[in-house]
XYZ file of C-alpha atoms in Angstrom:
536
model
C -74.736 23.498 110.366
C -77.192 26.022 108.966
C -76.331 29.203 107.122
C -75.841 32.094 109.505
C -75.496 35.681 108.341
C -74.764 38.490 110.716
C -73.840 42.146 110.410
C -70.401 42.740 111.893
C -67.738 45.444 111.983
C -64.029 44.811 111.546
C -61.193 46.383 113.482
C -58.610 46.515 110.720
C -56.108 49.029 109.464
C -56.498 51.443 106.589
C -55.643 49.604 103.419
C -57.983 46.680 104.156
C -61.258 47.619 102.475
C -63.500 45.625 104.835
C -62.988 48.116 107.648
C -65.353 50.540 105.948
C -68.227 48.154 105.402
C -70.565 46.248 107.638
C -70.784 43.279 105.295
C -72.561 39.956 105.541
C -70.252 37.050 106.302
C -71.382 33.538 105.433
C -69.840 31.406 108.189
C -70.592 28.178 106.395
C -68.961 29.055 103.087
C -66.716 31.919 104.147
C -66.031 35.127 102.267
C -68.085 38.185 101.399
C -71.795 37.819 100.694
C -72.572 39.770 97.536
C -76.347 39.646 97.836
C -76.713 43.194 99.067
C -74.874 46.498 99.454
C -74.790 48.099 96.019
C -71.469 49.924 95.913
C -71.752 51.707 92.561
C -75.130 52.422 90.993
C -75.070 53.972 87.509
C -78.522 55.050 86.357
C -79.264 56.027 82.752
C -75.989 57.891 82.282
C -75.482 59.678 78.964
C -72.639 61.806 77.663
C -72.399 64.084 74.646
C -69.398 65.914 73.223
C -70.894 68.617 71.059
C -73.179 66.856 68.599
C -71.566 63.448 69.218
C -73.315 61.226 71.749
C -70.645 59.053 73.339
C -72.891 57.252 75.861
C -76.606 56.500 75.779
C -78.572 55.518 78.904
C -75.946 53.343 80.602
C -77.129 51.559 83.767
C -74.809 49.284 85.774
C -74.742 48.108 89.390
C -71.576 46.871 91.079
C -71.386 45.244 94.516
C -68.416 44.951 96.896
C -66.109 42.110 95.932
C -67.325 42.039 92.310
C -65.244 42.171 89.139
C -67.251 43.835 86.372
C -65.576 43.877 82.962
C -66.157 46.366 80.166
C -65.630 45.213 76.594
C -65.828 47.237 73.422
C -63.963 48.472 70.394
C -61.759 51.527 70.708
C -64.103 54.505 70.686
C -67.072 52.461 71.952
C -67.386 54.534 75.134
C -65.379 52.566 77.718
C -62.930 55.355 78.527
C -65.726 57.910 78.568
C -67.687 55.857 81.097
C -64.801 55.210 83.493
C -63.696 58.849 83.309
C -67.218 59.881 84.290
C -67.199 57.390 87.183
C -63.805 58.677 88.349
C -64.922 62.311 88.069
C -62.609 63.389 85.260
C -65.595 65.012 83.567
C -69.357 65.086 84.247
C -72.111 63.129 82.563
C -74.665 64.927 80.394
C -77.608 63.022 81.851
C -78.429 60.362 84.428
C -77.192 59.793 87.974
C -74.350 57.971 89.717
C -74.581 56.786 93.320
C -71.694 55.469 95.400
C -72.678 53.727 98.637
C -76.072 55.373 98.248
C -74.668 58.886 97.868
C -75.278 60.882 94.701
C -71.770 61.874 93.593
C -72.676 64.005 90.583
C -71.284 67.194 92.128
C -68.083 65.616 93.472
C -64.807 66.174 91.630
C -62.135 63.557 91.054
C -60.363 64.273 94.351
C -63.518 63.961 96.423
C -64.389 60.725 94.658
C -60.928 59.389 95.456
C -61.593 60.146 99.116
C -64.814 58.131 98.870
C -62.848 55.179 97.497
C -63.021 55.386 93.677
C -59.600 54.912 92.126
C -58.635 54.817 88.455
C -55.463 52.949 87.459
C -54.964 54.062 83.835
C -53.602 52.009 80.964
C -50.432 54.043 80.664
C -47.908 54.128 83.463
C -48.892 56.708 86.075
C -46.177 56.134 88.654
C -43.191 58.375 89.289
C -40.129 56.428 88.099
C -37.561 58.654 89.803
C -39.210 58.330 93.225
C -39.010 55.378 95.594
C -41.696 52.751 96.059
C -42.671 54.306 99.407
C -42.865 57.809 97.926
C -45.137 56.503 95.179
C -47.452 54.851 97.700
C -47.660 58.007 99.826
C -47.700 60.572 97.009
C -49.973 63.418 98.059
C -50.168 61.986 101.595
C -46.579 62.192 102.858
C -46.444 61.763 106.669
C -45.094 64.767 108.539
C -42.985 64.936 111.681
C -43.607 67.501 114.421
C -41.391 70.100 112.784
C -43.392 69.829 109.575
C -40.692 67.857 107.784
C -41.400 64.578 106.009
C -41.251 61.614 108.386
C -39.198 59.300 106.176
C -38.871 56.575 108.799
C -42.617 56.280 109.352
C -43.272 56.385 105.613
C -40.803 53.594 104.817
C -41.910 51.422 107.748
C -45.594 51.783 106.854
C -44.895 51.155 103.175
C -42.921 48.015 104.039
C -45.804 46.762 106.164
C -48.278 47.288 103.320
C -45.980 45.672 100.760
C -45.712 42.587 102.980
C -49.477 42.597 103.585
C -50.174 42.537 99.852
C -47.415 40.045 99.089
C -45.148 42.323 97.063
C -41.535 41.372 97.770
C -39.759 44.659 97.055
C -38.062 47.217 99.265
C -39.810 50.545 99.981
C -36.579 52.390 99.162
C -36.276 50.828 95.686
C -36.584 53.249 92.780
C -39.738 52.573 90.770
C -37.847 52.711 87.466
C -36.053 49.513 88.533
C -39.257 47.501 89.025
C -40.448 44.792 86.665
C -43.667 45.361 84.724
C -45.693 43.115 87.023
C -44.362 44.730 90.227
C -45.106 48.194 88.809
C -48.721 47.152 88.085
C -49.123 45.747 91.589
C -47.634 48.912 93.076
C -50.254 51.048 91.313
C -52.996 48.915 92.861
C -51.366 49.053 96.315
C -51.195 52.840 96.020
C -54.922 52.842 95.304
C -55.563 50.595 98.316
C -53.452 52.850 100.541
C -55.704 55.718 99.520
C -58.725 53.787 100.768
C -59.961 52.289 97.499
C -63.272 50.453 97.502
C -63.645 50.431 93.712
C -60.564 50.165 91.475
C -60.847 50.767 87.738
C -58.164 48.843 85.829
C -57.679 49.960 82.231
C -55.802 47.324 80.169
C -53.695 46.170 83.158
C -52.191 43.135 81.384
C -50.631 45.043 78.487
C -47.067 43.809 77.803
C -47.204 41.166 80.567
C -46.156 37.572 79.989
C -48.669 34.792 80.664
C -47.004 34.045 83.978
C -47.104 37.703 85.019
C -50.745 37.928 83.921
C -51.681 34.953 86.106
C -49.760 36.491 88.993
C -51.662 39.763 88.581
C -54.989 37.917 88.453
C -54.183 36.094 91.704
C -53.363 39.468 93.267
C -56.690 40.926 92.077
C -58.651 37.895 93.302
C -57.141 38.222 96.780
C -58.330 41.833 96.988
C -61.724 40.802 95.621
C -62.079 38.243 98.424
C -61.459 41.045 100.921
C -64.309 43.050 99.404
C -62.645 45.362 96.884
C -64.660 45.820 93.689
C -63.072 46.173 90.264
C -64.011 47.513 86.869
C -61.771 45.626 84.451
C -61.151 46.832 80.891
C -59.433 44.564 78.394
C -59.471 43.611 74.725
C -58.395 40.054 75.536
C -61.635 38.081 75.552
C -60.150 35.008 77.204
C -58.941 36.855 80.287
C -62.239 38.722 80.577
C -64.133 35.412 80.658
C -61.666 34.016 83.180
C -61.765 36.899 85.648
C -65.219 38.476 85.465
C -68.323 38.116 87.603
C -70.257 40.283 85.158
C -69.529 41.646 81.668
C -70.975 44.642 79.848
C -70.225 45.257 76.179
C -70.277 48.866 74.955
C -70.857 49.499 71.269
C -71.460 52.911 69.732
C -72.229 54.276 73.202
C -74.922 51.676 73.948
C -74.681 48.875 76.513
C -75.187 45.157 75.933
C -75.063 43.149 79.197
C -73.687 39.629 78.789
C -75.842 36.908 80.297
C -74.020 34.012 81.973
C -70.535 35.474 81.368
C -68.730 32.281 82.412
C -70.554 30.398 79.663
C -70.129 33.047 76.960
C -67.802 31.928 74.188
C -65.147 34.190 72.711
C -66.959 34.052 69.367
C -70.140 35.304 71.036
C -68.266 38.112 72.796
C -66.446 39.132 69.620
C -69.767 39.392 67.768
C -71.192 41.562 70.553
C -68.119 43.791 70.520
C -68.024 44.230 66.751
C -71.775 44.167 66.134
C -71.130 41.691 63.344
C -69.332 38.476 62.562
C -65.577 39.072 62.730
C -63.537 36.949 60.351
C -60.201 36.182 61.984
C -57.380 36.695 59.511
C -55.594 33.419 58.834
C -52.501 33.329 56.707
C -52.548 30.937 53.777
C -49.095 29.457 53.815
C -47.204 30.264 51.681
C -46.479 33.101 49.300
C -44.877 32.455 45.942
C -41.634 34.013 47.217
C -41.109 32.231 50.517
C -38.239 29.709 50.720
C -37.007 30.744 47.269
C -35.630 34.261 47.538
C -33.512 34.959 50.626
C -34.041 38.644 51.380
C -32.287 39.336 54.704
C -29.494 37.447 56.431
C -28.225 38.043 59.960
C -24.805 36.632 60.752
C -23.432 36.331 64.302
C -25.178 39.439 65.627
C -23.915 40.538 69.037
C -25.329 43.360 71.121
C -27.802 44.026 73.909
C -29.210 40.588 74.869
C -27.834 39.105 71.629
C -25.026 36.537 71.437
C -23.939 35.384 67.987
C -27.474 35.349 66.582
C -27.857 34.139 62.991
C -31.060 33.799 60.984
C -32.472 34.131 57.472
C -35.622 35.842 56.256
C -37.212 35.084 52.894
C -39.079 37.426 50.596
C -42.785 37.475 51.384
C -42.314 35.594 54.661
C -43.741 36.521 58.061
C -41.292 35.314 60.682
C -42.734 34.984 64.190
C -40.513 35.570 67.218
C -41.128 33.962 70.623
C -39.315 34.780 73.848
C -39.715 36.150 77.350
C -38.569 39.700 78.196
C -34.778 39.790 78.248
C -34.450 36.637 76.143
C -33.284 38.595 73.102
C -36.575 38.480 71.167
C -37.516 42.150 71.423
C -33.871 43.180 71.437
C -33.455 41.498 68.049
C -36.269 43.628 66.630
C -34.831 46.844 68.010
C -31.292 46.024 66.903
C -32.383 45.424 63.309
C -33.980 48.885 63.325
C -30.930 50.571 64.820
C -32.502 51.426 68.187
C -30.090 49.117 70.015
C -26.399 49.232 69.143
C -24.952 46.357 67.140
C -21.584 45.399 68.625
C -20.671 42.674 66.164
C -21.850 40.598 63.224
C -23.423 41.679 59.971
C -26.805 42.212 58.327
C -27.108 41.384 54.628
C -29.810 42.473 52.199
C -29.831 40.346 49.042
C -26.211 39.483 49.765
C -25.110 43.093 50.277
C -23.941 44.195 53.719
C -26.012 46.913 55.401
C -24.675 49.453 57.870
C -27.481 50.137 60.359
C -26.344 52.297 63.257
C -29.562 54.266 63.754
C -33.270 54.194 62.823
C -32.428 56.695 60.086
C -30.026 54.171 58.557
C -32.650 51.438 58.842
C -35.347 53.472 57.074
C -32.890 54.410 54.320
C -32.210 50.695 53.810
C -35.874 49.728 53.587
C -36.511 48.646 57.182
C -39.575 49.911 59.101
C -40.431 49.292 62.757
C -43.714 49.432 64.682
C -42.898 49.849 68.373
C -44.727 48.127 71.223
C -45.086 51.597 72.816
C -46.856 53.754 70.246
C -47.324 56.621 72.703
C -43.618 57.107 73.388
C -42.105 55.882 70.140
C -44.819 55.889 67.511
C -46.849 59.093 67.635
C -46.417 62.841 67.690
C -49.637 63.674 69.559
C -49.659 67.419 68.896
C -49.711 66.855 65.119
C -52.388 65.697 62.698
C -53.218 62.288 61.283
C -51.930 63.526 57.925
C -48.540 64.552 59.335
C -48.131 61.361 61.376
C -48.678 59.223 58.277
C -46.473 61.289 55.978
C -43.544 62.049 58.265
C -41.558 58.953 57.214
C -41.686 59.837 53.497
C -41.122 63.599 53.562
C -37.780 63.257 51.766
C -38.266 60.034 49.845
C -41.665 60.726 48.258
C -42.926 64.201 49.092
C -39.933 66.475 48.571
C -40.006 69.178 45.902
C -36.856 71.046 44.851
C -35.591 73.540 47.462
C -37.022 71.349 50.269
C -40.665 72.189 49.596
C -43.227 69.497 50.418
C -45.801 68.214 47.928
C -48.810 68.734 50.188
C -51.300 67.459 47.620
C -49.444 64.171 47.279
C -49.121 63.916 51.068
C -52.883 64.306 51.497
C -53.526 61.752 48.766
C -51.327 59.134 50.424
C -52.932 59.780 53.824
C -56.432 59.489 52.371
C -55.492 56.221 50.659
C -54.343 54.678 53.935
C -57.312 56.119 55.775
C -59.540 54.179 53.379
C -57.426 51.017 53.209
C -57.041 50.603 56.972
C -60.459 52.101 57.777
C -59.022 54.798 60.050
C -61.942 56.339 61.899
C -61.562 60.130 62.021
C -63.512 63.152 60.855
C -60.614 64.319 58.719
C -56.940 63.575 58.167
C -56.429 67.043 59.666
C -57.675 65.804 63.059
C -55.054 65.697 65.805
C -53.767 62.163 66.268
C -54.424 62.521 70.015
C -58.177 62.755 69.333
C -58.316 59.233 67.864
C -59.023 56.009 69.734
C -56.133 53.648 70.452
C -56.993 51.297 67.609
C -57.133 54.111 65.085
C -53.883 55.597 66.386
C -52.216 52.241 65.805
C -53.606 52.128 62.271
C -51.917 55.480 61.657
C -48.608 54.071 62.938
C -48.979 51.070 60.621
C -49.905 53.368 57.715
C -46.761 55.439 58.231
C -44.599 52.317 58.147
C -46.283 50.915 55.043
C -46.138 54.291 53.258
C -42.348 54.035 53.110
C -42.654 50.832 51.020
C -40.352 48.843 53.312
C -38.650 45.630 52.265
C -38.757 44.529 55.906
C -41.476 45.491 58.392
C -40.755 44.709 62.054
C -43.889 44.526 64.214
C -43.297 44.583 67.986
C -46.582 43.758 69.788
C -48.558 45.633 67.088
C -52.021 44.812 68.451
C -51.548 45.668 72.139
C -54.539 47.523 73.556
C -56.638 47.597 70.397
C -60.008 46.034 69.665
C -60.529 42.810 67.756
C -61.760 44.368 64.520
C -58.899 46.886 64.331
C -56.490 44.045 65.061
C -57.773 41.952 62.167
C -57.684 44.925 59.783
C -54.026 45.534 60.651
C -53.131 41.857 60.232
C -54.918 41.738 56.869
C -52.952 44.768 55.649
C -49.666 43.133 56.629
C -50.718 39.952 54.815
C -51.504 41.981 51.689
C -48.081 43.649 51.755
C -46.219 40.353 52.149
C -48.114 38.919 49.195
C -46.662 41.835 47.237
C -43.138 40.816 48.298
C -42.468 42.589 51.605
C -41.087 40.476 54.471
C -42.084 40.871 58.112
C -40.833 39.993 61.576
C -43.707 39.634 64.048
C -43.156 39.613 67.821
C -46.062 39.148 70.216
C -46.913 37.344 73.451
C -50.330 36.461 72.013
C -49.495 33.002 70.687
C -52.913 32.409 69.175
C -52.418 35.533 67.081
C -48.864 34.538 66.220
C -49.953 31.132 64.948
C -52.501 32.770 62.660
C -49.923 35.186 61.260
C -46.495 33.568 61.022
C -45.047 31.201 58.421
C -42.187 30.188 60.688
C -41.311 30.674 64.374
C -37.944 31.223 66.031
C -37.507 30.926 69.797
C -35.092 33.015 71.870
C -33.468 31.930 75.128
C -30.558 33.512 76.985
C -29.874 35.931 74.104
C -29.662 33.123 71.531
C -31.961 31.417 69.035
C -32.620 27.938 70.440
C -35.262 26.615 68.027
C -36.747 27.242 64.595
C -40.097 25.664 63.715
C -42.229 25.711 60.585
C -45.788 26.766 61.412
C -47.369 23.528 60.215
C -49.853 21.741 62.488
C -48.482 23.786 65.397
C -50.804 24.820 68.238
C -50.572 26.958 71.374
C -49.644 23.950 73.512
C -46.734 23.207 71.197
C -45.521 26.816 71.240
C -45.769 26.952 75.034
C -43.895 23.678 75.473
C -40.996 24.919 73.360
C -41.027 28.340 75.042
C -41.074 26.860 78.545
C -37.781 25.118 77.942
C -36.357 28.507 78.866
C -34.647 27.992 82.203
C -35.824 30.323 84.921
C -38.474 31.882 82.659
C -40.340 34.659 84.381
């Protein structure tokens, strides 16, 4: 049988992207032919903010059914580019065409009508509305009397949920959804609005490996139907796995990646950083580890914790492994006083600590870096200087009569700015003006400024670029060599193996294994972790 291409039209419902395109179908191989029909055509786009040039002559073409990934350090221009594509703000120079139409003068709402949808990194659903209401937000069906047609909305939503393979009820409140179902719902909402191009900004943040694979299968199914994606991620492995094409942005300039499937992670990391990036590897062990027991936990009971006991040695980095709900994250948050401790005791150098709140934890030398820096780590309306110094206002910066030593505060902030290479014009810049990686460096700086005996890191490198990640890890290593201990929780097992001296594994709210990090690899970690029954 020879290859036969023909131009056809599909009679399908809204929500299936093929209905809008007369696309070539290859009857011999099946699927969408990507050899024509440029969907998005970016030509020499530039963007300046005052005297700062954020983008310089960016040119990219994306076809239907293509996944085009953007890589780059925080502040490299990725967010600027996708915001220009989505219509959040205009470009300074160049042109953008969508299906052959120049869209320069179209605002974000008109671009959404054309089929350009941005699914941002941070949750943009409405948690106190139902699944159906979230899908139809802004497009609620009306009955004859002008009232909302709830029956039609729920029935249509159910049909779309089934079509896209999401097994949830349309009347379920969004706040009750799992992370993976919430991500899928955001994409379904985009498809309901007629999306032809979906921009996904860090969609795998805080997902387990199984959830990540499930999301990728979901994306691939939509790709096969003709939906195009712009995919932004700092995880080089998943970019290589998913992408048809890859563009690296660095200092506002573009560097297309040839043969993306053959590109190694080392090659991509060099393109992203513009230099060789030395991955921080911990030299086991410090002079303190295994000799001086710093913290002891005895029979801790609380949220997702059942009689948990463990020891932590001075200068040790203890890695924690466990699926959501296993007790791993809950252990971190209980030690910092976020979660209530119902029973058991925490000892510091043999002395019992009373930790009922984060304030108690800080007073006892415990610091915590949350997995959600935007909700629990930053005060966006304040400066870099204030965000670094806020944890030591009383302990280090207080004058008599509650005055603050502003000179000392600035000195400490400048020291951490230099040590962690925080990229900002001044420590008086608003924290909200910094890139994600630099914001996280500020969060780390604030924790280290309090000179903690125990630093708890909960997914500390989520959503930040490779160079910022290594700078943060190196700083933690330096502090542990000086005697601080650390608990490190992450779902990035490669990172965990480079960082931790010892690993503990959580299952069903209990510690089920403790392993020295000697000759251990990702396969070994995964095998132990997957002993968790019913792991999601």
